[in-house]
Tab-separated table of C-alpha atoms (C1' of nucleotides) in Angstrom:
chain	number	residue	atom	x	y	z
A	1	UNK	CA	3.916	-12.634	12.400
A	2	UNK	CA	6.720	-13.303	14.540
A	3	UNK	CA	9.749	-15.222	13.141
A	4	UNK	CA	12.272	-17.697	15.068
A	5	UNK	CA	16.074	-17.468	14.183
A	6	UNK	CA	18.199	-20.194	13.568
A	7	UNK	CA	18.991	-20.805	17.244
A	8	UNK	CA	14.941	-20.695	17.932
A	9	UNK	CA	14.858	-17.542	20.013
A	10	UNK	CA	12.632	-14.861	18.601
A	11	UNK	CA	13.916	-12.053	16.577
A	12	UNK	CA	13.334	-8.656	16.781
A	13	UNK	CA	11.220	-8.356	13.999
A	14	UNK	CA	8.863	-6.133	11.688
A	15	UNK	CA	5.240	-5.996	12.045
A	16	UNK	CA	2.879	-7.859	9.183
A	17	UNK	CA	1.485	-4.429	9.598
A	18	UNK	CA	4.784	-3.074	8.317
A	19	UNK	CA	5.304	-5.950	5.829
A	20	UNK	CA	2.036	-5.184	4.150
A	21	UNK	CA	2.932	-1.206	3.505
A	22	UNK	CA	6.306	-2.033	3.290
A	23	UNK	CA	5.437	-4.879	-0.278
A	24	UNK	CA	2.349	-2.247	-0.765
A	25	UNK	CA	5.007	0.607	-1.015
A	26	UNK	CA	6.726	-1.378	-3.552
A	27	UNK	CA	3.792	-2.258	-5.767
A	28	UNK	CA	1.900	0.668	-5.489
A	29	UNK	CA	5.034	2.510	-7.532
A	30	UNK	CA	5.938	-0.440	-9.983
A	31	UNK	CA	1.902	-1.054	-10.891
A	32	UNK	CA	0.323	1.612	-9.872
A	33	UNK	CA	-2.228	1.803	-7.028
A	34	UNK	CA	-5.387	0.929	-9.160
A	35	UNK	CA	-3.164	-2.154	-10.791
A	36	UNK	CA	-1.910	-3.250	-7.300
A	37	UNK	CA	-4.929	-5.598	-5.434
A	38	UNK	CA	-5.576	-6.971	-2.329
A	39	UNK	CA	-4.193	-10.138	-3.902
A	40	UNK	CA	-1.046	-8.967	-5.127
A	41	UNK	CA	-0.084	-7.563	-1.608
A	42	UNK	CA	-1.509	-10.648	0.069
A	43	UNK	CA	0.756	-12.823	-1.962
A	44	UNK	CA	4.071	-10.522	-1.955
A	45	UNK	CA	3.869	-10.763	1.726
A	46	UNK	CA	2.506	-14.350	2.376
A	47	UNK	CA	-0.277	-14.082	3.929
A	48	UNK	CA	-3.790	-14.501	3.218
A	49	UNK	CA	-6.298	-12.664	2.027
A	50	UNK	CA	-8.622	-12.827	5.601
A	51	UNK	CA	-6.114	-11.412	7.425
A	52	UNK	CA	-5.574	-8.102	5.544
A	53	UNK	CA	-8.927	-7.258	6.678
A	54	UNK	CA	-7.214	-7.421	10.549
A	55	UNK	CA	-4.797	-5.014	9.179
A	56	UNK	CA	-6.755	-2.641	6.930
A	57	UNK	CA	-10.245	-2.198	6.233
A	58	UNK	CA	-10.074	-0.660	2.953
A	59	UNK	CA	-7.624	-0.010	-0.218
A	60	UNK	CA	-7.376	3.399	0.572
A	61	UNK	CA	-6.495	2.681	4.270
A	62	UNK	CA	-3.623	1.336	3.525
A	63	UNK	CA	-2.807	3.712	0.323
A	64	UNK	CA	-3.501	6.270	3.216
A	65	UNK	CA	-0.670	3.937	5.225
A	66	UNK	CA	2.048	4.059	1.753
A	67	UNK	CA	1.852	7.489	2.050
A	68	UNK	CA	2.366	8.416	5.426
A	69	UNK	CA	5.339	5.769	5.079
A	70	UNK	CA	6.686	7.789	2.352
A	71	UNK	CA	6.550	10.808	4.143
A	72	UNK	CA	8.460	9.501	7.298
A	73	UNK	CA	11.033	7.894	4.490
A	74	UNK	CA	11.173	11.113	2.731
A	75	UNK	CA	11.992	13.267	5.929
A	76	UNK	CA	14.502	10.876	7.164
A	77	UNK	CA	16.713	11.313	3.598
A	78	UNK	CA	15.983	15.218	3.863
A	79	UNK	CA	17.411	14.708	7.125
A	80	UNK	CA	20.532	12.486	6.189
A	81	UNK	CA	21.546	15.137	2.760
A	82	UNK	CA	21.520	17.895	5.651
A	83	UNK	CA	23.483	15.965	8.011
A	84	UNK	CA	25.964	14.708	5.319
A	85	UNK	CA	26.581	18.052	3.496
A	86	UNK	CA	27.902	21.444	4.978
A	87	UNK	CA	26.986	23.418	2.147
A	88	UNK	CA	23.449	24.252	0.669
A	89	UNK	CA	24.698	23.845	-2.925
A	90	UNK	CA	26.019	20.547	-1.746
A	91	UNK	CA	22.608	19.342	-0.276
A	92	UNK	CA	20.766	20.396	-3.492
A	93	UNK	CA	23.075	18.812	-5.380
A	94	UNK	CA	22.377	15.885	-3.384
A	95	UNK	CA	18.969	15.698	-3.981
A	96	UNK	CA	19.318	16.245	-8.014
A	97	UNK	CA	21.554	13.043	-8.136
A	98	UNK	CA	18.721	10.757	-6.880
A	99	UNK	CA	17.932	10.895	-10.468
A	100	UNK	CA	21.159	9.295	-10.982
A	101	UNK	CA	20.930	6.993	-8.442
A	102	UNK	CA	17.569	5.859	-9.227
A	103	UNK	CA	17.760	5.793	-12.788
A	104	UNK	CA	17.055	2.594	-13.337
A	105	UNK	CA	13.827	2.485	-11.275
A	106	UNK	CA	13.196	6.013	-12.675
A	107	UNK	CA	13.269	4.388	-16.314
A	108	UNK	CA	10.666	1.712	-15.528
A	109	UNK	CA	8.227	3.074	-13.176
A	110	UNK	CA	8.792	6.998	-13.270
A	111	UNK	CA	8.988	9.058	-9.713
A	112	UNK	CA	7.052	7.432	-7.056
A	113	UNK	CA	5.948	10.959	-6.089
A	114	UNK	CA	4.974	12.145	-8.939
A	115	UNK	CA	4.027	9.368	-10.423
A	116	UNK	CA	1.481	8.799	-7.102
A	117	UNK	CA	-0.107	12.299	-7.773
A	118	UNK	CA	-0.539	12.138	-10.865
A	119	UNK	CA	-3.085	8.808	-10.771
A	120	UNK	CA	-4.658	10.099	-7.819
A	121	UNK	CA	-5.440	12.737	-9.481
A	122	UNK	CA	-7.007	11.306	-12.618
A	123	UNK	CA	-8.830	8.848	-10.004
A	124	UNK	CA	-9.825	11.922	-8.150
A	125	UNK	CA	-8.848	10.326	-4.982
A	126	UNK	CA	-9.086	12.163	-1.304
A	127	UNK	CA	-5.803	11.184	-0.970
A	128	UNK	CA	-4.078	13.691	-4.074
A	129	UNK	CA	-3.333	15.801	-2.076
A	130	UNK	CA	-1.620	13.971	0.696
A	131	UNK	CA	0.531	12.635	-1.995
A	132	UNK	CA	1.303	15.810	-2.924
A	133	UNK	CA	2.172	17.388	0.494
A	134	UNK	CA	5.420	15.019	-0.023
A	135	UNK	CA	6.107	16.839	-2.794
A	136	UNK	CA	5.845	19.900	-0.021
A	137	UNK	CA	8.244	18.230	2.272
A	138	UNK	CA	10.844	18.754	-0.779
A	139	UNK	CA	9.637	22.046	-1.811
A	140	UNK	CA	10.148	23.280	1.768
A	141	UNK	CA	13.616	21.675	1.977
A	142	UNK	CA	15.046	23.205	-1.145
A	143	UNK	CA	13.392	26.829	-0.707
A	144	UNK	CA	15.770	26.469	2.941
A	145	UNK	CA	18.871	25.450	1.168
A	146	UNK	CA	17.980	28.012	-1.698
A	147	UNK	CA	17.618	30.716	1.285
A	148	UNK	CA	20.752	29.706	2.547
A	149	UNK	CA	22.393	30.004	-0.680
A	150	UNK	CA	21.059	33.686	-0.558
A	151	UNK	CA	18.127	33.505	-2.406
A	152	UNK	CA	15.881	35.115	-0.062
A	153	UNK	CA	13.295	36.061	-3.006
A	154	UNK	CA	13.745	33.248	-4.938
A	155	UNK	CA	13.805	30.344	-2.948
A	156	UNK	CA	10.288	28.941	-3.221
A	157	UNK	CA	10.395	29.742	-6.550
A	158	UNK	CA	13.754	28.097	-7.721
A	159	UNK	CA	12.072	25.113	-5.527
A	160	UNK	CA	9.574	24.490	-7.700
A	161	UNK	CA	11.504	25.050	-10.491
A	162	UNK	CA	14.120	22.366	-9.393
A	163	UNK	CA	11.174	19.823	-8.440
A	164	UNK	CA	9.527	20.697	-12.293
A	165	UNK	CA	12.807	20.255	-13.813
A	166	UNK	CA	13.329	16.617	-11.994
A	167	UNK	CA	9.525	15.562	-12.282
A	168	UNK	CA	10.237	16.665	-16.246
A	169	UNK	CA	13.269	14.693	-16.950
A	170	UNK	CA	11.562	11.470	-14.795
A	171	UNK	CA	8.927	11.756	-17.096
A	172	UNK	CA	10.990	11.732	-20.274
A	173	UNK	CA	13.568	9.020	-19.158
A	174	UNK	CA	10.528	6.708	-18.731
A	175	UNK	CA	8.813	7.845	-21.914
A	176	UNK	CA	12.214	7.499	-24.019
A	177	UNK	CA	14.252	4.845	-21.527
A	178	UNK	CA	16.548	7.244	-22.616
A	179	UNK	CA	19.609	7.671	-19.446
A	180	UNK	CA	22.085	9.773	-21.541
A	181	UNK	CA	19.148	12.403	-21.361
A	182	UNK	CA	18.855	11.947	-17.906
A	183	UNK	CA	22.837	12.298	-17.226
A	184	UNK	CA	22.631	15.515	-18.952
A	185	UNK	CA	19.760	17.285	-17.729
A	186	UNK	CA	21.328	16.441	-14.596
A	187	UNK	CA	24.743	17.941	-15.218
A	188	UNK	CA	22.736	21.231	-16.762
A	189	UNK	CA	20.869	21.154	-13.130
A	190	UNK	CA	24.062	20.224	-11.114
A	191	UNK	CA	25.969	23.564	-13.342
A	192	UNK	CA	23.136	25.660	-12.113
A	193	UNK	CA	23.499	25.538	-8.899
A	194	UNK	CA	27.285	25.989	-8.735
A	195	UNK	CA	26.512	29.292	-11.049
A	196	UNK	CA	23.828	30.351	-8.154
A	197	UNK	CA	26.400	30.185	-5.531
A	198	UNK	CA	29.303	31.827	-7.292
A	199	UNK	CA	27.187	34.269	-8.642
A	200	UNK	CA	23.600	34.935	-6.980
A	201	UNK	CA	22.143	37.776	-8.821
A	202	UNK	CA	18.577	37.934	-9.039
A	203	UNK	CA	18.966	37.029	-12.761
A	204	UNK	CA	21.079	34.043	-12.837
A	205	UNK	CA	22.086	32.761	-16.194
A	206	UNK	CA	22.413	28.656	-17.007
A	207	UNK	CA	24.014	26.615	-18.910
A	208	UNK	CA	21.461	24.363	-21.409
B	1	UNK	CA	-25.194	4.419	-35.801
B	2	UNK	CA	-26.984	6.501	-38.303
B	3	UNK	CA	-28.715	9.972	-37.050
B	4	UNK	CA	-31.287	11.453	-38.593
B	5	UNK	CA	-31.739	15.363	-38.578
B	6	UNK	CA	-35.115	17.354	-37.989
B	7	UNK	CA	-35.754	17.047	-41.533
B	8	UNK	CA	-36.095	13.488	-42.003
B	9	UNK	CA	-32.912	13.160	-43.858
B	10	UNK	CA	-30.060	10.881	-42.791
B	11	UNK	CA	-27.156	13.214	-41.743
B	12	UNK	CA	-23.572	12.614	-42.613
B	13	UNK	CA	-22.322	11.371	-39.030
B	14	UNK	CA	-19.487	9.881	-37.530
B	15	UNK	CA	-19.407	6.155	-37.215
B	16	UNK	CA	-19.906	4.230	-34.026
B	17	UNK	CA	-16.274	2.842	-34.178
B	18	UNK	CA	-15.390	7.065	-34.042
B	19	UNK	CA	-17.373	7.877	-31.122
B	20	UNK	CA	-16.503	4.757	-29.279
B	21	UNK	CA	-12.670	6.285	-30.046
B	22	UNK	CA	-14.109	10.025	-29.100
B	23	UNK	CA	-15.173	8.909	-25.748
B	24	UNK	CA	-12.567	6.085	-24.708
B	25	UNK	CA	-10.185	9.045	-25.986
B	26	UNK	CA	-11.350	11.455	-22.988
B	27	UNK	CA	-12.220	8.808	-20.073
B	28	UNK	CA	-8.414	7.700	-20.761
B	29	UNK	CA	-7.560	11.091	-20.217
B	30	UNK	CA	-9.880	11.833	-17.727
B	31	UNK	CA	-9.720	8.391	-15.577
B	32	UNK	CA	-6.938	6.575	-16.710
B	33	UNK	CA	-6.583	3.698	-18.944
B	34	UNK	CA	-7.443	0.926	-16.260
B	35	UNK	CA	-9.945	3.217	-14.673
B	36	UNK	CA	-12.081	3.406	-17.383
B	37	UNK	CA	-14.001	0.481	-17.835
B	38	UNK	CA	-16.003	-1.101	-20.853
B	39	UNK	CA	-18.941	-0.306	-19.340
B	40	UNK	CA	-17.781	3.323	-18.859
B	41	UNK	CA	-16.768	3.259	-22.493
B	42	UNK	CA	-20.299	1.830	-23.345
B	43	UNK	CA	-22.170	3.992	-21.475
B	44	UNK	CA	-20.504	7.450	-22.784
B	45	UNK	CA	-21.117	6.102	-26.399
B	46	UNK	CA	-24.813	4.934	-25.588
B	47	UNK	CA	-24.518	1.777	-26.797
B	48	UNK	CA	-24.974	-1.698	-25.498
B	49	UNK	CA	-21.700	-3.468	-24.276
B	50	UNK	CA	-22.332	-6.284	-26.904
B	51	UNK	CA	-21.740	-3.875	-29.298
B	52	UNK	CA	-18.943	-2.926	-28.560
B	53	UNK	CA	-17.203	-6.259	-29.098
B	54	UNK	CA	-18.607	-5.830	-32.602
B	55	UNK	CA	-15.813	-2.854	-32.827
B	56	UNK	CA	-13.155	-4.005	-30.554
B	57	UNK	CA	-11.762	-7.349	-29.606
B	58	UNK	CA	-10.238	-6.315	-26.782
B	59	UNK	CA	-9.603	-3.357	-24.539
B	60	UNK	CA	-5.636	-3.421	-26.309
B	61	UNK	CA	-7.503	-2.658	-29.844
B	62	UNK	CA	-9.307	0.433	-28.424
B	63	UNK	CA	-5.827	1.505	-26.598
B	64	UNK	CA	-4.256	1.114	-29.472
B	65	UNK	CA	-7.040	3.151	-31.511
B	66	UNK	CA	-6.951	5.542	-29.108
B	67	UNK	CA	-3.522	6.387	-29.917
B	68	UNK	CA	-3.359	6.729	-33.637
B	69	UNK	CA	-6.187	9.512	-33.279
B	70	UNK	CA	-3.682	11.078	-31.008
B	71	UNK	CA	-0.983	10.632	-33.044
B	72	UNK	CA	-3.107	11.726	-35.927
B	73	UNK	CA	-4.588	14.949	-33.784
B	74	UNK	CA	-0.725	15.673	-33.352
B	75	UNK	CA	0.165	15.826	-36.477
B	76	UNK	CA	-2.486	18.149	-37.678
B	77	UNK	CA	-2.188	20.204	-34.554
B	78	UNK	CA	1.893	20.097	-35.619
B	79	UNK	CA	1.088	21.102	-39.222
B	80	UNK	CA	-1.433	23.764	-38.305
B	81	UNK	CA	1.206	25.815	-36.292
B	82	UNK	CA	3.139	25.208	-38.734
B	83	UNK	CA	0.980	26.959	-40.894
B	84	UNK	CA	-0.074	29.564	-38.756
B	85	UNK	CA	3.071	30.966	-37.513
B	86	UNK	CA	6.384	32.030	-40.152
B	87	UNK	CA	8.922	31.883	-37.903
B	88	UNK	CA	10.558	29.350	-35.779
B	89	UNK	CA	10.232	31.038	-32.908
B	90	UNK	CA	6.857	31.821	-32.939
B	91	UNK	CA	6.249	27.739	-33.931
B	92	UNK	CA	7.766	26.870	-31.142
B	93	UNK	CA	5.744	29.301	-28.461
B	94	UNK	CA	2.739	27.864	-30.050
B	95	UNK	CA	4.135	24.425	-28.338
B	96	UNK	CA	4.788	25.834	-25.201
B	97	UNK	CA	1.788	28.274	-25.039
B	98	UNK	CA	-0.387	24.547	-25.007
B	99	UNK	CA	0.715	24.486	-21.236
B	100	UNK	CA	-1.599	28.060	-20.944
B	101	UNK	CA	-4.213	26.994	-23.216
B	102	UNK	CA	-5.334	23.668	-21.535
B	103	UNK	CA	-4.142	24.277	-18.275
B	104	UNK	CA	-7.468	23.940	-15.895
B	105	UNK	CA	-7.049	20.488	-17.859
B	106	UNK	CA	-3.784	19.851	-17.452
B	107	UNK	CA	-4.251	21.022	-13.393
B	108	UNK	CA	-7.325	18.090	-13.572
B	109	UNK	CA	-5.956	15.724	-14.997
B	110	UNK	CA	-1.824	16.227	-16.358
B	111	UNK	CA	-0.728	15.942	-19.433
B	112	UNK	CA	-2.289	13.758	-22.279
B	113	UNK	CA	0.657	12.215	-23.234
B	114	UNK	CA	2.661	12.043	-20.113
B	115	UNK	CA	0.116	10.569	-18.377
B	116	UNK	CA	-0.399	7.607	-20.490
B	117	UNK	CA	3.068	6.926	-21.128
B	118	UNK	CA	3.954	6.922	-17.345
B	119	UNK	CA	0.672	4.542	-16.482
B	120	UNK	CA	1.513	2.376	-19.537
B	121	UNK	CA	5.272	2.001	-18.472
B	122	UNK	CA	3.895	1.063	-15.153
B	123	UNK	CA	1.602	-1.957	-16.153
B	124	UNK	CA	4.531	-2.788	-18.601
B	125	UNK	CA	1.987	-2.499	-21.555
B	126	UNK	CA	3.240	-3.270	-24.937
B	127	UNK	CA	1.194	0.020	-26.102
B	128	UNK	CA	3.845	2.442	-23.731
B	129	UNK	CA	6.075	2.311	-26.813
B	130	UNK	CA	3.691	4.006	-29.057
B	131	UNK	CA	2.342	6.066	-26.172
B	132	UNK	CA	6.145	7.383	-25.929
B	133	UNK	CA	5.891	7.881	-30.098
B	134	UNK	CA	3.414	10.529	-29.757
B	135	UNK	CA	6.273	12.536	-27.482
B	136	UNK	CA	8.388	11.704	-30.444
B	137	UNK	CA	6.432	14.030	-33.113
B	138	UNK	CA	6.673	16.628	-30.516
B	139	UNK	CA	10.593	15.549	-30.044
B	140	UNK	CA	11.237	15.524	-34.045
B	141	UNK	CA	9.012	18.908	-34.906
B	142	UNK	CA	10.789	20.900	-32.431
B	143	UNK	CA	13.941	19.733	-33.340
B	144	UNK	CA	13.585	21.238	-36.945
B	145	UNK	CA	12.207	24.536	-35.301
B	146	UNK	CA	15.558	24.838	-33.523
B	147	UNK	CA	17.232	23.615	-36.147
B	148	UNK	CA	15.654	26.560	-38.046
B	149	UNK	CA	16.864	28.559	-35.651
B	150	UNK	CA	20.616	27.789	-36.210
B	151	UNK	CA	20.744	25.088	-33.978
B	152	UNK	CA	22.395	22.598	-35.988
B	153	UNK	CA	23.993	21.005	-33.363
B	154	UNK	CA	21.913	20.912	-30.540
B	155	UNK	CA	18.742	20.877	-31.846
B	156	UNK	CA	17.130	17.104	-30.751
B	157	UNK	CA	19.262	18.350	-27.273
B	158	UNK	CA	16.660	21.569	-26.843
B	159	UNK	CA	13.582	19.681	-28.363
B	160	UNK	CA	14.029	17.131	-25.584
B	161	UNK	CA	14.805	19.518	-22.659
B	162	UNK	CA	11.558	21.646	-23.725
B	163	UNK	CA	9.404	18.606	-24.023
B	164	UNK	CA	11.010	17.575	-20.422
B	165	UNK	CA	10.386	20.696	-19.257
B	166	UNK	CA	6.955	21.512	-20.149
B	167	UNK	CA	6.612	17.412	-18.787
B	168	UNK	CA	7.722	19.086	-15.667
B	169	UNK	CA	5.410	21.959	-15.471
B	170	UNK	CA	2.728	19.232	-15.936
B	171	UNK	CA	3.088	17.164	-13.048
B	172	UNK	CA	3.675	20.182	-10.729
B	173	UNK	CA	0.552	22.194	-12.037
B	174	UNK	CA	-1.349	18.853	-11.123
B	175	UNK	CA	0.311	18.117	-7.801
B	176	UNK	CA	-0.076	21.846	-6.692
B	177	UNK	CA	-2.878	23.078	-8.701
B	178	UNK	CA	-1.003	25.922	-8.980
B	179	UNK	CA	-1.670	28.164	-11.800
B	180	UNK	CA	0.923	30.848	-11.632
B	181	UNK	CA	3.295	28.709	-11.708
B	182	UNK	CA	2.437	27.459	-15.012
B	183	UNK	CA	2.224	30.778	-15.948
B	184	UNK	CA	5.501	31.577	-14.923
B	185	UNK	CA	7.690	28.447	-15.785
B	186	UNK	CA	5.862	29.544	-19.808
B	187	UNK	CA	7.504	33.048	-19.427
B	188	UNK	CA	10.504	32.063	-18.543
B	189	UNK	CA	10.521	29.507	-21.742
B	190	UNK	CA	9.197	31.723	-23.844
B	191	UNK	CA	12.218	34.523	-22.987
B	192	UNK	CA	14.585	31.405	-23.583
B	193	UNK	CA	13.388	31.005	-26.927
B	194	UNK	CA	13.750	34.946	-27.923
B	195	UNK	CA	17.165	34.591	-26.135
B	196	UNK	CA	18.211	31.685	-28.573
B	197	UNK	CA	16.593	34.035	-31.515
B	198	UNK	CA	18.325	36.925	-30.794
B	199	UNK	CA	22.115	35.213	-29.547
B	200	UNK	CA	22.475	31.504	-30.800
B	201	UNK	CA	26.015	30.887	-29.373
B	202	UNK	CA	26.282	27.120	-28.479
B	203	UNK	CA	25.980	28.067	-24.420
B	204	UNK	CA	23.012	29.896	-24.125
B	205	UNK	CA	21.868	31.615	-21.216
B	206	UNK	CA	18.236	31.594	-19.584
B	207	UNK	CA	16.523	33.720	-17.296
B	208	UNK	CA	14.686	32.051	-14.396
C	1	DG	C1'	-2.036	-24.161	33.370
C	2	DA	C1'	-5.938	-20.910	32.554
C	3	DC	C1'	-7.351	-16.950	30.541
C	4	DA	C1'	-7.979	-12.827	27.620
C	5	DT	C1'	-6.263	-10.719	23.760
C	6	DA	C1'	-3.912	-10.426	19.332
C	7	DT	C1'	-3.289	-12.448	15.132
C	8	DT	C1'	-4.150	-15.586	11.496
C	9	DA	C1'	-6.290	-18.755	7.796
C	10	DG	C1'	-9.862	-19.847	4.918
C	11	DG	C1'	-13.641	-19.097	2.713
C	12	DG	C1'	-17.712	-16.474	1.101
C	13	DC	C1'	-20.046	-12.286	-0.475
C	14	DA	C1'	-21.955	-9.187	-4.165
C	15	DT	C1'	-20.157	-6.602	-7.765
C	16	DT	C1'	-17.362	-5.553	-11.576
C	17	DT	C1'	-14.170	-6.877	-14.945
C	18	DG	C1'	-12.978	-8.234	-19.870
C	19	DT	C1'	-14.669	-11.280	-23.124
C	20	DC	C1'	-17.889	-13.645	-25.992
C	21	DC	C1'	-22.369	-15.615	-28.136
C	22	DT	C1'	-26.873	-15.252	-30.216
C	23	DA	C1'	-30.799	-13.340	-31.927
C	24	DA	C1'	-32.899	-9.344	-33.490
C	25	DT	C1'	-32.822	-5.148	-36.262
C	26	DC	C1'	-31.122	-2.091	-39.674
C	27	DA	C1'	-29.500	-0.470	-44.301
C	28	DT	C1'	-28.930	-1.351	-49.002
C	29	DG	C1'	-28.901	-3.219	-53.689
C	30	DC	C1'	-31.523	-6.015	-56.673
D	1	DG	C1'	-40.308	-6.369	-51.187
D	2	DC	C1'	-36.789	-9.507	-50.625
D	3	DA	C1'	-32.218	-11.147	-49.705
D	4	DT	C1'	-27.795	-10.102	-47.725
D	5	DG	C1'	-24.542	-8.226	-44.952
D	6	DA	C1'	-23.722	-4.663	-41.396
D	7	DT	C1'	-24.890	-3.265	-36.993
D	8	DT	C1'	-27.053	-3.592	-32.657
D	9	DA	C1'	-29.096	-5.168	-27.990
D	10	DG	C1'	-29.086	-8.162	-24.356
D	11	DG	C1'	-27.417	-11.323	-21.795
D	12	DA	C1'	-24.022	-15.014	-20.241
D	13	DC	C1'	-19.480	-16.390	-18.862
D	14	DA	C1'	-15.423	-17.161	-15.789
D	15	DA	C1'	-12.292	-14.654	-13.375
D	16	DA	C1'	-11.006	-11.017	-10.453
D	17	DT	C1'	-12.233	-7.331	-7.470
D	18	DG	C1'	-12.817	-5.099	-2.724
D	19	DC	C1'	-14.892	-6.332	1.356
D	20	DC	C1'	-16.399	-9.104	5.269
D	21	DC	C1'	-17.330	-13.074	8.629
D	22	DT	C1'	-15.985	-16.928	11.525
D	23	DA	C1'	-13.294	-20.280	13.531
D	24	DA	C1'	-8.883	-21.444	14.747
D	25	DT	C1'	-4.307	-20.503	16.564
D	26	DA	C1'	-0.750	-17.975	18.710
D	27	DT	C1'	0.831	-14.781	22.397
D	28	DG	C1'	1.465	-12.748	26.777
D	29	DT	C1'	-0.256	-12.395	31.688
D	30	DC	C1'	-1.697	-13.976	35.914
DNA sequence: GACATATTAGGGCATTTGTCCTAATCATGC
DNA sequence: GCATGATTAGGACAAATGCCCTAATATGTC
C-alpha cells in the first residue's frame, strides 16, 4: 500500500504489513485479543478482509507479530530511560512514572503487558509466555539498575517487586478509575527508591 | 433438574438455574468471560442449549448472576474470617494468606476478581462496575481491620495498597509461574502487618 | 512495452456465536 | 388420573467468526 504525497511523488512509507500490527497493537490492548477480529483490524486499517490472508495466515500469526512489535518497542524505551538518565535511581524512577504518563490508558484498558498475559493465560495460548518474556525484558532492566544502585543480592528480587507493585496499582486504577490512588502509590514507589540509594542496607525501610 | 438418590427418593438438590451459575462461575474463571461460550456453559451443566434460554435471556443475565454469587461467596468468606480469627491482624493475614491458598490457581489462571474486572473494562461492559464492587468488600473489610488496628487515618489508604498489592502478586505469579515469589511477596506482607501491630506511627516502615 | 512478481479486492467457506421458538416431558395439586 | 404450570430437548435463525481461493491490479525490471 503505497501512498502519493501532495506533489504525486511517492512517500517513504509504512508497510500494510506494519499498518496491520501497528492498528492490531492498538486493539489487541483496548479489546482484548479474543474481542479484536479479523474484521475489526481489516476495517481500522482499510483494507479488506482477502488481503489479510496475504499478510497473515492465522490470528495468532499476527498476535505472534503484536508481540514481537512490543518487544522491539519495549527495548527501544529501555534504551531511551538509559540514554536519558545518568543515574540508576533516575532510570527506575523513569520507568515507575509511565504509570503517570499513561494513566489515562492505564484507567481504561489496564497494562498492555500484563493485561496480554493475563488472557493468554486463561486462553491457554502458546503464546503466554512470549508475552511474558516482555515482562523479562523489564525484569532484566531493573535488576541492572538495582545492581547498579548496589543491590547486588537484591536486584532480581526488588525487580519483581517493582514490576508486582506497578502490575498491582494498574490493576486497581482500572478496577476503581481511581488516579489519586495511582499518584500515590507512585510517590510511595518513587520515595523508595530515593531511600535505596541514600541508604542501601539489605533491610531497607519504606514509606507507605 | 430433580435427582434422585439410590433409594428412590427425590434428593434435596440444587436447581438448574444454580448449576448453570456453578459452572459459568468456573469457565469465567477458567476461560474468560468471552471465551466461554453458551455451548460451553451448556455442556458443563448437561443440559440442552434451549434450556438454557429458559434461565437466562442473555449471556449479560448469567454475567451478572455470576457476580452476585461472588459477591455473595465474599461476603461469607469475609464474615467467616471474621469469625475465625479475634484479632485484626490475624483477619487480615487470612486475606493475604488467599494468595498461598489458591495459588496453583491463581498461577493458572490470576486472580478471580482481577481478571474479570480488567477483561470487563476492556470490552467496556456495563457489568465492570460491579465486577470492580466485589474489590470493594475486600476494600471496605480491610479498611475496618486497620482501622481496628489504630489506623484511623489511613485505613481505606492500606486496604487499597494491600488489595493493589496482592493484585500485583497476581499477575506476576501468572506471567512467571513463579511460586516463590508468591511466597515471598506474602512474607513480606505479613511482617508489614505485625510491624503496623506492634508500632502504628503514621509512617510505617516495611521490610522487603 | 513486456514480463514476472508483489499486492490487493471481493467473495465464499464451514463453523460457531448469541438468541429464540416450539413441542414434548415433568412435577404437583386437585 | 387429570389439568396446569414448570422445565426440558431439539432445532432454527441471522450474524459473526477465522480461514481460504481466485481474479484483478499494481510494481519494478529488463
Amino acid at each position: 500500500m503505497l501512498v502519493y504525497g501532495a506533489d504525486g511523488f511517492k512517500m517513504a512509507r509504512i508497510s500494510t504489513r506494519e499498518q496491520i500490527l501497528q492498528e492490531a497493537d492498538q486493539l489487541f490492548y483496548e479489546g482484548g485479543f479474543e474481542g479484536t477480529s479479523f474484521a475489526d483490524i481489516a476495517a481500522a486499517v482499510g483494507i479488506s478482509r482477502g488481503n489479510f490472508y496475504y499478510h497473515f495466515k492465522t490470528k495468532d500469526e499476527i498476535l505472534d507479530g503484536v508481540i514481537s512489535r512490543r518487544m522491539e518497542a519495549t527495548r527501544a524505551m529501555l534504551d531511551a530511560w538509559a540514554a536519558e538518565n545518568d543515574s540508576p535511581a533516575e532510570r527506575i524512577v523513569s520507568f515507575i512514572r509511565i504509570l503517570i504518563d499513561n494513566r489515562t490508558k492505564i484507567m481504561d484498558f489496564g497494562c498492555p503487558v500484563g493485561t496480554l498475559s493475563s488472557e493468554l493465560a486463561k486462553l491457554d495460548h502458546a503464546a503466554q509466555e512470549r508475552a511474558a518474556d516482555i515482562f523479562g525484558l523489564f525484569r532484566d532492566w531493573l535488576a541492572g539498575q538495582f545492581r547498579a544502585l548496589g543491590q547486588e543480592e537484591r536486584a532480581d528480587e526488588l525487580a519483581l517487586h517493582l514490576l508486582g507493585r506497578s502490575q498491582g496499582v494498574a490493576v486497581m486504577a482500572t478496577a476503581f478509575r481511581d488516579e489519586s490512588f495511582v499518584r500515590s502509590e507512585v510517590d510511595a514507589l518513587e520515595a523508595r527508591v530515593q531511600a535505596l540509594c541514600l541508604a542501601p542496607s539489605n533491610h531497607q525501610p519504606e514509606e507507605n
